[in-house]
PDB file of C-alpha atoms in Angstrom:
ATOM      1  CA  MET A  18      -0.274   0.001  -0.099  1.00  0.00           C
ATOM      2  CA  LEU A  19       2.795   2.491   0.957  1.00  0.00           C
ATOM      3  CA  ILE A  20       4.550   2.141  -2.670  1.00  0.00           C
ATOM      4  CA  ALA A  21       0.976   2.324  -4.165  1.00  0.00           C
ATOM      5  CA  GLU A  22       0.487   5.457  -2.515  1.00  0.00           C
ATOM      6  CA  PHE A  23       3.772   6.883  -3.158  1.00  0.00           C
ATOM      7  CA  PHE A  24       3.572   6.278  -7.034  1.00  0.00           C
ATOM      8  CA  GLY A  25      -0.132   7.560  -6.895  1.00  0.00           C
ATOM      9  CA  LEU A  26       0.883  10.823  -5.095  1.00  0.00           C
ATOM     10  CA  LEU A  27       3.934  11.138  -7.528  1.00  0.00           C
ATOM     11  CA  PHE A  28       1.504  10.994 -10.288  1.00  0.00           C
ATOM     12  CA  VAL A  29      -0.600  13.871  -9.003  1.00  0.00           C
ATOM     13  CA  ILE A  30       2.068  15.998  -8.084  1.00  0.00           C
ATOM     14  CA  VAL A  31       3.635  15.721 -11.620  1.00  0.00           C
ATOM     15  CA  GLY A  32       0.285  16.621 -13.094  1.00  0.00           C
ATOM     16  CA  ALA A  33       0.071  19.535 -10.775  1.00  0.00           C
ATOM     17  CA  ALA A  34       3.670  20.638 -11.733  1.00  0.00           C
ATOM     18  CA  TRP A  35       2.867  20.365 -15.459  1.00  0.00           C
ATOM     19  CA  LEU A  36      -0.047  22.680 -15.013  1.00  0.00           C
ATOM     20  CA  LEU A  37       2.566  25.032 -13.026  1.00  0.00           C
ATOM     21  CA  SER A  38       5.043  24.880 -15.688  1.00  0.00           C
ATOM     22  CA  ILE A  39       2.501  25.681 -18.651  1.00  0.00           C
ATOM     23  CA  GLY A  40       1.010  28.522 -16.674  1.00  0.00           C
ATOM     24  CA  ALA A  41       4.106  29.955 -15.886  1.00  0.00           C
ATOM     25  CA  GLU A  42       5.669  29.559 -19.448  1.00  0.00           C
ATOM     26  CA  LYS A  43       2.516  31.417 -20.740  1.00  0.00           C
ATOM     27  CA  LEU A  44       3.144  34.334 -18.189  1.00  0.00           C
ATOM     28  CA  ALA A  45       6.619  34.316 -18.757  1.00  0.00           C
ATOM     29  CA  GLU A  46       5.587  35.123 -22.573  1.00  0.00           C
ATOM     30  CA  LYS A  47       3.968  38.119 -21.545  1.00  0.00           C
ATOM     31  CA  TYR A  48       5.595  39.376 -17.994  1.00  0.00           C
ATOM     32  CA  GLY A  49       9.006  37.887 -18.626  1.00  0.00           C
ATOM     33  CA  ALA A  50      10.850  34.730 -17.534  1.00  0.00           C
ATOM     34  CA  ASN A  51      11.944  36.425 -14.314  1.00  0.00           C
ATOM     35  CA  PHE A  52       8.788  37.844 -12.733  1.00  0.00           C
ATOM     36  CA  ALA A  53       6.956  34.102 -13.713  1.00  0.00           C
ATOM     37  CA  GLY A  54      10.091  31.971 -12.137  1.00  0.00           C
ATOM     38  CA  SER A  55      11.341  34.611  -9.350  1.00  0.00           C
ATOM     39  CA  ILE A  56       8.122  35.629  -7.888  1.00  0.00           C
ATOM     40  CA  LEU A  57       4.966  33.550  -9.141  1.00  0.00           C
ATOM     41  CA  LEU A  58       6.523  29.948  -9.313  1.00  0.00           C
ATOM     42  CA  ALA A  59       9.249  30.773  -6.467  1.00  0.00           C
ATOM     43  CA  LEU A  60       5.857  31.795  -3.899  1.00  0.00           C
ATOM     44  CA  VAL A  61       3.745  29.120  -5.115  1.00  0.00           C
ATOM     45  CA  THR A  62       6.209  26.296  -4.936  1.00  0.00           C
ATOM     46  CA  THR A  63       7.605  27.412  -1.255  1.00  0.00           C
ATOM     47  CA  LEU A  64       3.981  27.600   0.309  1.00  0.00           C
ATOM     48  CA  PRO A  65       4.514  23.696   2.019  1.00  0.00           C
ATOM     49  CA  GLU A  66       7.848  25.314   3.166  1.00  0.00           C
ATOM     50  CA  TYR A  67       6.186  28.281   4.821  1.00  0.00           C
ATOM     51  CA  LEU A  68       3.716  26.117   6.672  1.00  0.00           C
ATOM     52  CA  PHE A  69       6.237  23.868   8.087  1.00  0.00           C
ATOM     53  CA  VAL A  70       8.356  26.734   9.533  1.00  0.00           C
ATOM     54  CA  PHE A  71       5.041  28.400  10.727  1.00  0.00           C
ATOM     55  CA  TRP A  72       3.847  25.409  12.716  1.00  0.00           C
ATOM     56  CA  ALA A  73       7.534  24.640  13.837  1.00  0.00           C
ATOM     57  CA  ALA A  74       7.860  27.846  15.247  1.00  0.00           C
ATOM     58  CA  VAL A  75       4.375  27.784  16.981  1.00  0.00           C
ATOM     59  CA  LYS A  76       5.622  24.618  18.641  1.00  0.00           C
ATOM     60  CA  SER A  77       8.870  26.383  19.588  1.00  0.00           C
ATOM     61  CA  GLU A  78      10.576  23.918  17.648  1.00  0.00           C
ATOM     62  CA  TYR A  79      13.104  26.615  16.082  1.00  0.00           C
ATOM     63  CA  GLN A  80      15.928  24.467  15.545  1.00  0.00           C
ATOM     64  CA  MET A  81      13.547  22.373  13.236  1.00  0.00           C
ATOM     65  CA  ALA A  82      12.380  25.534  11.475  1.00  0.00           C
ATOM     66  CA  ILE A  83      15.985  26.611  10.747  1.00  0.00           C
ATOM     67  CA  GLY A  84      16.866  23.021   9.720  1.00  0.00           C
ATOM     68  CA  SER A  85      14.299  22.875   7.432  1.00  0.00           C
ATOM     69  CA  ALA A  86      14.950  26.464   5.752  1.00  0.00           C
ATOM     70  CA  VAL A  87      18.927  25.729   5.923  1.00  0.00           C
ATOM     71  CA  GLY A  88      18.674  22.346   4.191  1.00  0.00           C
ATOM     72  CA  ALA A  89      16.070  23.713   1.705  1.00  0.00           C
ATOM     73  CA  CYS A  90      18.221  26.695   0.589  1.00  0.00           C
ATOM     74  CA  THR A  91      21.358  24.368   0.466  1.00  0.00           C
ATOM     75  CA  LEU A  92      19.658  22.090  -1.864  1.00  0.00           C
ATOM     76  CA  LEU A  93      18.650  24.668  -4.229  1.00  0.00           C
ATOM     77  CA  VAL A  94      21.817  26.307  -4.810  1.00  0.00           C
ATOM     78  CA  THR A  95      23.471  23.082  -5.347  1.00  0.00           C
ATOM     79  CA  LEU A  96      21.538  20.194  -6.484  1.00  0.00           C
ATOM     80  CA  GLY A  97      18.663  22.113  -8.000  1.00  0.00           C
ATOM     81  CA  TYR A  98      20.561  24.848  -9.687  1.00  0.00           C
ATOM     82  CA  GLY A  99      23.175  22.350 -11.042  1.00  0.00           C
ATOM     83  CA  SER A 100      20.722  19.669 -12.314  1.00  0.00           C
ATOM     84  CA  VAL A 101      18.730  22.600 -14.314  1.00  0.00           C
ATOM     85  CA  ILE A 102      21.765  23.596 -16.001  1.00  0.00           C
ATOM     86  CA  LEU A 103      22.833  19.926 -16.910  1.00  0.00           C
ATOM     87  CA  VAL A 104      19.283  19.005 -18.058  1.00  0.00           C
ATOM     88  CA  ALA A 105      19.174  22.415 -20.312  1.00  0.00           C
ATOM     89  CA  THR A 106      22.475  21.220 -21.987  1.00  0.00           C
ATOM     90  CA  SER A 107      21.839  17.451 -22.610  1.00  0.00           C
ATOM     91  CA  ARG A 108      19.666  15.454 -24.201  1.00  0.00           C
ATOM     92  CA  ILE A 109      17.204  14.997 -21.369  1.00  0.00           C
ATOM     93  CA  SER A 110      15.842  18.367 -22.716  1.00  0.00           C
ATOM     94  CA  ARG A 111      13.770  17.630 -26.157  1.00  0.00           C
ATOM     95  CA  LYS A 112      15.279  21.024 -27.471  1.00  0.00           C
ATOM     96  CA  PRO A 113      18.937  21.273 -25.667  1.00  0.00           C
ATOM     97  CA  VAL A 114      21.130  24.216 -25.932  1.00  0.00           C
ATOM     98  CA  ASP A 115      25.005  24.516 -25.470  1.00  0.00           C
ATOM     99  CA  VAL A 116      24.916  27.450 -23.236  1.00  0.00           C
ATOM    100  CA  VAL A 117      21.846  28.757 -21.146  1.00  0.00           C
ATOM    101  CA  HIS A 118      21.856  32.669 -21.759  1.00  0.00           C
ATOM    102  CA  LEU A 119      20.197  34.747 -18.988  1.00  0.00           C
ATOM    103  CA  SER A 120      18.702  38.139 -19.642  1.00  0.00           C
ATOM    104  CA  ARG A 121      19.967  41.267 -17.901  1.00  0.00           C
ATOM    105  CA  ASN A 122      17.075  41.150 -15.605  1.00  0.00           C
ATOM    106  CA  THR A 123      18.655  37.834 -14.128  1.00  0.00           C
ATOM    107  CA  GLN A 124      21.080  39.874 -12.258  1.00  0.00           C
ATOM    108  CA  ILE A 125      18.511  41.290  -9.759  1.00  0.00           C
ATOM    109  CA  ASP A 126      18.428  37.852  -8.442  1.00  0.00           C
ATOM    110  CA  ALA A 127      22.177  37.769  -8.329  1.00  0.00           C
ATOM    111  CA  VAL A 128      22.064  40.946  -6.374  1.00  0.00           C
ATOM    112  CA  TYR A 129      19.621  39.974  -4.001  1.00  0.00           C
ATOM    113  CA  LEU A 130      20.849  36.692  -3.303  1.00  0.00           C
ATOM    114  CA  PHE A 131      24.165  38.574  -2.316  1.00  0.00           C
ATOM    115  CA  ALA A 132      22.234  40.970  -0.078  1.00  0.00           C
ATOM    116  CA  THR A 133      19.632  38.638   1.621  1.00  0.00           C
ATOM    117  CA  ALA A 134      22.800  35.935   2.316  1.00  0.00           C
ATOM    118  CA  VAL A 135      24.914  38.792   3.941  1.00  0.00           C
ATOM    119  CA  VAL A 136      22.194  40.788   5.733  1.00  0.00           C
ATOM    120  CA  ALA A 137      20.887  37.389   6.857  1.00  0.00           C
ATOM    121  CA  PHE A 138      24.050  36.409   8.510  1.00  0.00           C
ATOM    122  CA  VAL A 139      25.067  39.867   9.773  1.00  0.00           C
ATOM    123  CA  LEU A 140      21.671  40.352  11.551  1.00  0.00           C
ATOM    124  CA  ALA A 141      21.678  36.816  12.952  1.00  0.00           C
ATOM    125  CA  TRP A 142      25.515  37.133  14.138  1.00  0.00           C
ATOM    126  CA  ILE A 143      25.240  40.307  15.351  1.00  0.00           C
ATOM    127  CA  GLY A 144      22.247  39.958  17.755  1.00  0.00           C
ATOM    128  CA  GLY A 145      23.001  36.423  18.562  1.00  0.00           C
ATOM    129  CA  GLY A 146      19.676  35.528  16.641  1.00  0.00           C
ATOM    130  CA  LEU A 147      16.757  36.903  14.747  1.00  0.00           C
ATOM    131  CA  SER A 148      14.503  39.285  16.568  1.00  0.00           C
ATOM    132  CA  VAL A 149      11.292  40.985  15.180  1.00  0.00           C
ATOM    133  CA  VAL A 150      13.093  44.189  14.239  1.00  0.00           C
ATOM    134  CA  ASP A 151      15.394  41.851  12.097  1.00  0.00           C
ATOM    135  CA  GLY A 152      12.201  39.942  10.798  1.00  0.00           C
ATOM    136  CA  VAL A 153      11.225  43.281   9.636  1.00  0.00           C
ATOM    137  CA  ILE A 154      14.462  44.351   7.999  1.00  0.00           C
ATOM    138  CA  LEU A 155      14.375  40.881   6.191  1.00  0.00           C
ATOM    139  CA  ALA A 156      10.672  41.348   4.919  1.00  0.00           C
ATOM    140  CA  ALA A 157      11.319  44.456   3.862  1.00  0.00           C
ATOM    141  CA  ILE A 158      14.255  43.470   1.597  1.00  0.00           C
ATOM    142  CA  PHE A 159      11.779  40.828   0.024  1.00  0.00           C
ATOM    143  CA  ALA A 160       9.131  43.509  -0.292  1.00  0.00           C
ATOM    144  CA  VAL A 161      11.440  45.712  -2.276  1.00  0.00           C
ATOM    145  CA  TYR A 162      12.625  42.642  -4.216  1.00  0.00           C
ATOM    146  CA  MET A 163       8.992  41.794  -5.356  1.00  0.00           C
ATOM    147  CA  PHE A 164       8.269  45.520  -6.373  1.00  0.00           C
ATOM    148  CA  GLU A 165      11.695  45.386  -8.712  1.00  0.00           C
ATOM    149  CA  HIS A 166      10.304  42.528 -10.450  1.00  0.00           C
ATOM    150  CA  TRP A 167       6.595  43.772 -10.786  1.00  0.00           C
ATOM    151  CA  ARG A 168       8.101  46.931 -12.056  1.00  0.00           C
ATOM    152  CA  ILE A 169      10.383  45.085 -14.804  1.00  0.00           C
ATOM    153  CA  ALA A 170       7.299  42.788 -15.442  1.00  0.00           C
ATOM    154  CA  GLY A 171       4.852  45.696 -16.130  1.00  0.00           C
ATOM    155  CA  LYS A 172       7.221  47.161 -18.751  1.00  0.00           C
ATOM    156  CA  HIS A 173       8.033  43.907 -20.317  1.00  0.00           C
ATOM    157  CA  SER A 174       4.230  43.437 -21.012  1.00  0.00           C
ATOM    158  CA  ALA A 175       3.787  46.903 -22.389  1.00  0.00           C
ATOM    159  CA  THR A 176       7.038  46.993 -24.619  1.00  0.00           C
ATOM    160  CA  VAL A 177       7.458  43.419 -26.054  1.00  0.00           C
ATOM    161  CA  ASP A 178       5.102  41.779 -28.493  1.00  0.00           C
ATOM    162  CA  HIS A 179       3.037  38.929 -27.519  1.00  0.00           C
ATOM    163  CA  ASN A 180       0.101  36.958 -28.198  1.00  0.00           C
ATOM    164  CA  VAL A 181      -1.135  36.381 -24.549  1.00  0.00           C
ATOM    165  CA  THR A 182      -4.750  37.470 -24.463  1.00  0.00           C
ATOM    166  CA  ARG A 183      -6.700  38.393 -21.277  1.00  0.00           C
ATOM    167  CA  LYS A 184      -8.140  34.888 -21.216  1.00  0.00           C
ATOM    168  CA  ASP A 185      -4.907  33.087 -21.593  1.00  0.00           C
ATOM    169  CA  THR A 186      -3.566  35.045 -18.784  1.00  0.00           C
ATOM    170  CA  VAL A 187      -6.668  34.368 -16.716  1.00  0.00           C
ATOM    171  CA  ARG A 188      -6.579  30.383 -17.646  1.00  0.00           C
ATOM    172  CA  ALA A 189      -2.359  30.421 -16.469  1.00  0.00           C
ATOM    173  CA  VAL A 190      -3.205  32.038 -13.253  1.00  0.00           C
ATOM    174  CA  LEU A 191      -5.718  29.343 -12.798  1.00  0.00           C
ATOM    175  CA  MET A 192      -3.138  26.819 -13.466  1.00  0.00           C
ATOM    176  CA  LEU A 193      -0.954  28.059 -10.899  1.00  0.00           C
ATOM    177  CA  VAL A 194      -3.579  28.336  -8.080  1.00  0.00           C
ATOM    178  CA  VAL A 195      -4.844  24.744  -9.050  1.00  0.00           C
ATOM    179  CA  GLY A 196      -1.306  23.275  -9.316  1.00  0.00           C
ATOM    180  CA  GLY A 197       0.271  25.118  -6.313  1.00  0.00           C
ATOM    181  CA  LEU A 198      -3.049  23.996  -4.097  1.00  0.00           C
ATOM    182  CA  VAL A 199      -2.648  20.283  -5.398  1.00  0.00           C
ATOM    183  CA  ILE A 200       1.165  20.288  -4.273  1.00  0.00           C
ATOM    184  CA  LEU A 201       0.204  22.046  -1.088  1.00  0.00           C
ATOM    185  CA  ILE A 202      -2.258  19.475  -0.136  1.00  0.00           C
ATOM    186  CA  THR A 203      -0.221  16.458  -1.280  1.00  0.00           C
ATOM    187  CA  ALA A 204       3.469  17.389  -0.519  1.00  0.00           C
ATOM    188  CA  GLU A 205       3.465  16.262   3.088  1.00  0.00           C
ATOM    189  CA  ARG A 206       1.900  12.893   2.454  1.00  0.00           C
ATOM    190  CA  PHE A 207       4.294  12.359  -0.325  1.00  0.00           C
ATOM    191  CA  VAL A 208       7.198  13.239   1.776  1.00  0.00           C
ATOM    192  CA  ASP A 209       6.081  10.620   4.535  1.00  0.00           C
ATOM    193  CA  ALA A 210       5.306   7.797   1.710  1.00  0.00           C
ATOM    194  CA  MET A 211       8.723   8.015   0.315  1.00  0.00           C
ATOM    195  CA  LEU A 212      10.647   8.134   3.591  1.00  0.00           C
ATOM    196  CA  GLY A 213       8.478   5.536   4.911  1.00  0.00           C
ATOM    197  CA  ILE A 214       9.558   3.175   1.779  1.00  0.00           C
ATOM    198  CA  ALA A 215      13.167   4.349   2.709  1.00  0.00           C
ATOM    199  CA  HIS A 216      12.646   2.923   6.384  1.00  0.00           C
ATOM    200  CA  TRP A 217      11.143  -0.319   4.860  1.00  0.00           C
ATOM    201  CA  MET A 218      13.962  -1.109   2.643  1.00  0.00           C
ATOM    202  CA  GLY A 219      16.357  -0.375   5.485  1.00  0.00           C
ATOM    203  CA  VAL A 220      17.890   2.895   4.177  1.00  0.00           C
ATOM    204  CA  SER A 221      20.314   4.341   6.711  1.00  0.00           C
ATOM    205  CA  PRO A 222      18.835   6.826   8.884  1.00  0.00           C
ATOM    206  CA  ILE A 223      21.885   9.381   8.352  1.00  0.00           C
ATOM    207  CA  ALA A 224      21.291   8.718   4.458  1.00  0.00           C
ATOM    208  CA  ILE A 225      17.810   9.440   5.051  1.00  0.00           C
ATOM    209  CA  ALA A 226      18.569  12.631   6.919  1.00  0.00           C
ATOM    210  CA  LEU A 227      20.937  13.969   4.680  1.00  0.00           C
ATOM    211  CA  VAL A 228      19.834  12.830   1.433  1.00  0.00           C
ATOM    212  CA  LEU A 229      16.337  11.676   0.983  1.00  0.00           C
ATOM    213  CA  SER A 230      14.619  13.859   3.460  1.00  0.00           C
ATOM    214  CA  PRO A 231      15.660  17.045   1.951  1.00  0.00           C
ATOM    215  CA  ILE A 232      15.144  15.832  -1.595  1.00  0.00           C
ATOM    216  CA  ALA A 233      11.507  14.585  -0.766  1.00  0.00           C
ATOM    217  CA  SER A 234      10.604  17.678   1.004  1.00  0.00           C
ATOM    218  CA  GLU A 235      11.756  19.969  -2.184  1.00  0.00           C
ATOM    219  CA  LEU A 236      10.673  17.430  -4.908  1.00  0.00           C
ATOM    220  CA  PRO A 237       7.121  18.158  -5.034  1.00  0.00           C
ATOM    221  CA  GLU A 238       7.728  21.830  -5.378  1.00  0.00           C
ATOM    222  CA  LYS A 239      10.832  21.754  -7.795  1.00  0.00           C
ATOM    223  CA  ILE A 240       9.350  18.900 -10.527  1.00  0.00           C
ATOM    224  CA  THR A 241       7.999  22.239 -12.198  1.00  0.00           C
ATOM    225  CA  ALA A 242      11.301  23.531 -12.935  1.00  0.00           C
ATOM    226  CA  TYR A 243      12.208  20.107 -14.481  1.00  0.00           C
ATOM    227  CA  LEU A 244       9.593  19.855 -16.709  1.00  0.00           C
ATOM    228  CA  THR A 245       9.729  23.679 -17.925  1.00  0.00           C
ATOM    229  CA  VAL A 246      13.410  22.878 -19.241  1.00  0.00           C
ATOM    230  CA  MET A 247      12.671  19.226 -20.388  1.00  0.00           C
ATOM    231  CA  ARG A 248      10.501  20.661 -23.001  1.00  0.00           C
ATOM    232  CA  ASP A 249      12.858  23.365 -24.263  1.00  0.00           C
ATOM    233  CA  GLY A 250      16.466  24.162 -22.787  1.00  0.00           C
ATOM    234  CA  LYS A 251      15.685  28.017 -23.839  1.00  0.00           C
ATOM    235  CA  LEU A 252      13.197  28.023 -21.150  1.00  0.00           C
ATOM    236  CA  ALA A 253      15.794  27.425 -18.494  1.00  0.00           C
ATOM    237  CA  GLU A 254      15.673  30.960 -17.219  1.00  0.00           C
ATOM    238  CA  ILE A 255      12.537  30.321 -16.084  1.00  0.00           C
ATOM    239  CA  SER A 256      13.575  27.397 -14.058  1.00  0.00           C
ATOM    240  CA  VAL A 257      16.625  29.106 -12.789  1.00  0.00           C
ATOM    241  CA  CYS A 258      14.634  31.939 -11.623  1.00  0.00           C
ATOM    242  CA  ASN A 259      12.324  29.519  -9.877  1.00  0.00           C
ATOM    243  CA  PHE A 260      15.110  27.942  -7.932  1.00  0.00           C
ATOM    244  CA  MET A 261      16.933  31.598  -7.273  1.00  0.00           C
ATOM    245  CA  GLY A 262      13.681  33.425  -6.448  1.00  0.00           C
ATOM    246  CA  SER A 263      12.812  30.731  -3.764  1.00  0.00           C
ATOM    247  CA  LYS A 264      16.354  30.926  -2.368  1.00  0.00           C
ATOM    248  CA  VAL A 265      15.705  34.632  -1.998  1.00  0.00           C
ATOM    249  CA  ASN A 266      12.295  33.920  -0.595  1.00  0.00           C
ATOM    250  CA  HIS A 267      13.923  31.739   1.779  1.00  0.00           C
ATOM    251  CA  ASN A 268      16.698  34.025   3.063  1.00  0.00           C
ATOM    252  CA  SER A 269      14.398  36.782   4.029  1.00  0.00           C
ATOM    253  CA  LEU A 270      10.693  36.445   4.170  1.00  0.00           C
ATOM    254  CA  LEU A 271      10.914  32.642   5.208  1.00  0.00           C
ATOM    255  CA  LEU A 272      13.374  33.491   7.878  1.00  0.00           C
ATOM    256  CA  ALA A 273      11.476  36.512   9.081  1.00  0.00           C
ATOM    257  CA  VAL A 274       8.637  34.351   9.836  1.00  0.00           C
ATOM    258  CA  MET A 275      10.358  32.669  12.882  1.00  0.00           C
ATOM    259  CA  PRO A 276      11.009  35.852  14.824  1.00  0.00           C
ATOM    260  CA  PHE A 277       7.257  37.139  13.989  1.00  0.00           C
ATOM    261  CA  VAL A 278       5.798  33.840  15.363  1.00  0.00           C
ATOM    262  CA  ALA A 279       7.937  33.802  18.406  1.00  0.00           C
ATOM    263  CA  ALA A 280       6.993  37.656  19.029  1.00  0.00           C
ATOM    264  CA  PHE A 281       3.097  36.382  18.761  1.00  0.00           C
ATOM    265  CA  MET A 282       3.680  33.705  20.793  1.00  0.00           C
ATOM    266  CA  GLY A 283       5.128  35.849  23.704  1.00  0.00           C
ATOM    267  CA  LYS A 284       8.904  34.458  23.346  1.00  0.00           C
ATOM    268  CA  GLY A 285      11.942  36.196  22.768  1.00  0.00           C
ATOM    269  CA  GLN A 286      14.303  36.256  19.754  1.00  0.00           C
ATOM    270  CA  VAL A 287      15.018  33.092  17.964  1.00  0.00           C
ATOM    271  CA  THR A 288      18.727  32.206  19.024  1.00  0.00           C
ATOM    272  CA  ASP A 289      21.637  29.841  17.822  1.00  0.00           C
ATOM    273  CA  ILE A 290      21.128  30.310  14.119  1.00  0.00           C
ATOM    274  CA  ILE A 291      24.628  30.537  13.133  1.00  0.00           C
ATOM    275  CA  GLY A 292      26.320  27.383  12.747  1.00  0.00           C
ATOM    276  CA  ALA A 293      28.159  25.256  10.329  1.00  0.00           C
ATOM    277  CA  PRO A 294      25.007  24.433   8.548  1.00  0.00           C
ATOM    278  CA  PHE A 295      23.965  28.321   8.283  1.00  0.00           C
ATOM    279  CA  ILE A 296      27.721  29.441   7.471  1.00  0.00           C
ATOM    280  CA  THR A 297      27.680  26.531   4.576  1.00  0.00           C
ATOM    281  CA  MET A 298      24.518  27.831   3.019  1.00  0.00           C
ATOM    282  CA  THR A 299      25.529  31.517   3.099  1.00  0.00           C
ATOM    283  CA  VAL A 300      28.697  30.663   1.355  1.00  0.00           C
ATOM    284  CA  LEU A 301      26.925  28.518  -1.129  1.00  0.00           C
ATOM    285  CA  THR A 302      24.333  31.170  -1.875  1.00  0.00           C
ATOM    286  CA  LEU A 303      27.342  33.716  -2.517  1.00  0.00           C
ATOM    287  CA  VAL A 304      28.679  31.118  -4.865  1.00  0.00           C
ATOM    288  CA  ALA A 305      25.495  30.666  -6.948  1.00  0.00           C
ATOM    289  CA  GLY A 306      24.865  34.464  -6.631  1.00  0.00           C
ATOM    290  CA  ALA A 307      28.422  34.590  -8.561  1.00  0.00           C
ATOM    291  CA  SER A 308      27.415  32.097 -11.008  1.00  0.00           C
ATOM    292  CA  LEU A 309      24.169  33.855 -11.765  1.00  0.00           C
ATOM    293  CA  ALA A 310      25.848  37.204 -12.248  1.00  0.00           C
ATOM    294  CA  ARG A 311      27.887  35.913 -15.123  1.00  0.00           C
ATOM    295  CA  ARG A 312      24.433  35.454 -17.256  1.00  0.00           C
ATOM    296  CA  ARG A 313      25.881  32.557 -18.970  1.00  0.00           C
ATOM    297  CA  LEU A 314      25.391  28.951 -17.762  1.00  0.00           C
ATOM    298  CA  GLU A 315      27.860  26.218 -19.179  1.00  0.00           C
ATOM    299  CA  ARG A 316      27.532  22.370 -18.733  1.00  0.00           C
ATOM    300  CA  TRP A 317      30.732  22.368 -16.352  1.00  0.00           C
ATOM    301  CA  GLN A 318      28.979  24.753 -14.042  1.00  0.00           C
ATOM    302  CA  GLY A 319      26.146  22.437 -13.604  1.00  0.00           C
ATOM    303  CA  TRP A 320      28.774  19.653 -12.608  1.00  0.00           C
ATOM    304  CA  VAL A 321      30.424  22.039 -10.282  1.00  0.00           C
ATOM    305  CA  PHE A 322      27.387  22.420  -8.096  1.00  0.00           C
ATOM    306  CA  LEU A 323      26.679  19.164  -8.252  1.00  0.00           C
ATOM    307  CA  LEU A 324      30.099  18.298  -6.630  1.00  0.00           C
ATOM    308  CA  LEU A 325      29.283  21.170  -4.115  1.00  0.00           C
ATOM    309  CA  TYR A 326      26.360  19.216  -3.013  1.00  0.00           C
ATOM    310  CA  LEU A 327      28.310  15.884  -2.784  1.00  0.00           C
ATOM    311  CA  THR A 328      30.831  17.909  -0.924  1.00  0.00           C
ATOM    312  CA  THR A 329      28.276  19.292   1.738  1.00  0.00           C
ATOM    313  CA  LEU A 330      27.068  15.909   2.285  1.00  0.00           C
ATOM    314  CA  ILE A 331      30.550  14.313   3.015  1.00  0.00           C
ATOM    315  CA  VAL A 332      31.131  17.137   5.444  1.00  0.00           C
ATOM    316  CA  ALA A 333      27.888  17.031   7.031  1.00  0.00           C
ATOM    317  CA  TYR A 334      28.253  12.823   7.539  1.00  0.00           C
ATOM    318  CA  GLU A 335      31.584  13.313   8.710  1.00  0.00           C
ATOM    319  CA  VAL A 336      30.789  16.103  11.574  1.00  0.00           C
ATOM    320  CA  ARG A 337      27.502  14.451  12.009  1.00  0.00           C
ATOM    321  CA  MET A 338      25.536  18.058  10.750  1.00  0.00           C
ATOM    322  CA  VAL A 339      22.346  16.079  10.192  1.00  0.00           C
ATOM    323  CA  PRO A 340      19.324  18.585   9.738  1.00  0.00           C
ATOM    324  CA  PRO A 341      16.043  18.170  10.976  1.00  0.00           C
ATOM    325  CA  ALA A 342      14.089  16.080   8.942  1.00  0.00           C
ATOM    326  CA  HIS A 343      10.394  17.003   7.658  1.00  0.00           C
TER     327      HIS A 343
END
């Protein structure tokens, strides 16, 4: 029954991801790949993560919430980012490309990757954790990030010729809403089913914590990115922006959720954030930002980021930096 449930949920999730992919592609044609990927897809696909962090914080399980955010971020800027590059430049894509060329607007994501990584680290370091004021600062940065992309999307829609009608736009938005709701509802059960199979097969608990749990928690949300780039390597910018927009999201608004909830529950600031996993995530974010700023992604870069992912797993295993599973 567990295996049947896993494949049944996987089928449903792939269908939902297909809706998100088609909807995002149509909106990208009208508003640009950056807005569709960095804002719309990133927000929709990060909803399960928000719910997890929120409820963990409500239960005062702040280390679990931090581990979730950090683990997801590390996965996004290594395995996620690298694999999208490799799919776009290989025969896995129906229309592969030799090089993924990114638009100038993608540099906005690079700038905010740097900004959110540095600001979040400095705030957590100086104050010994994150307070409500720190949360407001991080949320404000994300608000400016969204406004910047919205402004560029409006300009793109007004100046670029496209065949997207109002009816097409409404249909695409509905696809995003339906696809997002399906993933939101099924994501937790899918993760539980995948981890249940791993336990049944006798997979090592450390392997589950370091490898399977983070991948399982992100897979329902990120299948969308792979389906997009598998159709056409030229659409890789949407997928790249999906991952990097989610990363900006994680490093700003998602982190801000914790001190906001703590204050609402009458607790103090969220402490013990700075540690080896958080430092590793920050460094990897800066490396990904530098790669993104080049606006030219080649296959070797994909292999480099996959190697960075394997390196983080080895280091985590050696020092037993096991992130909380979810």
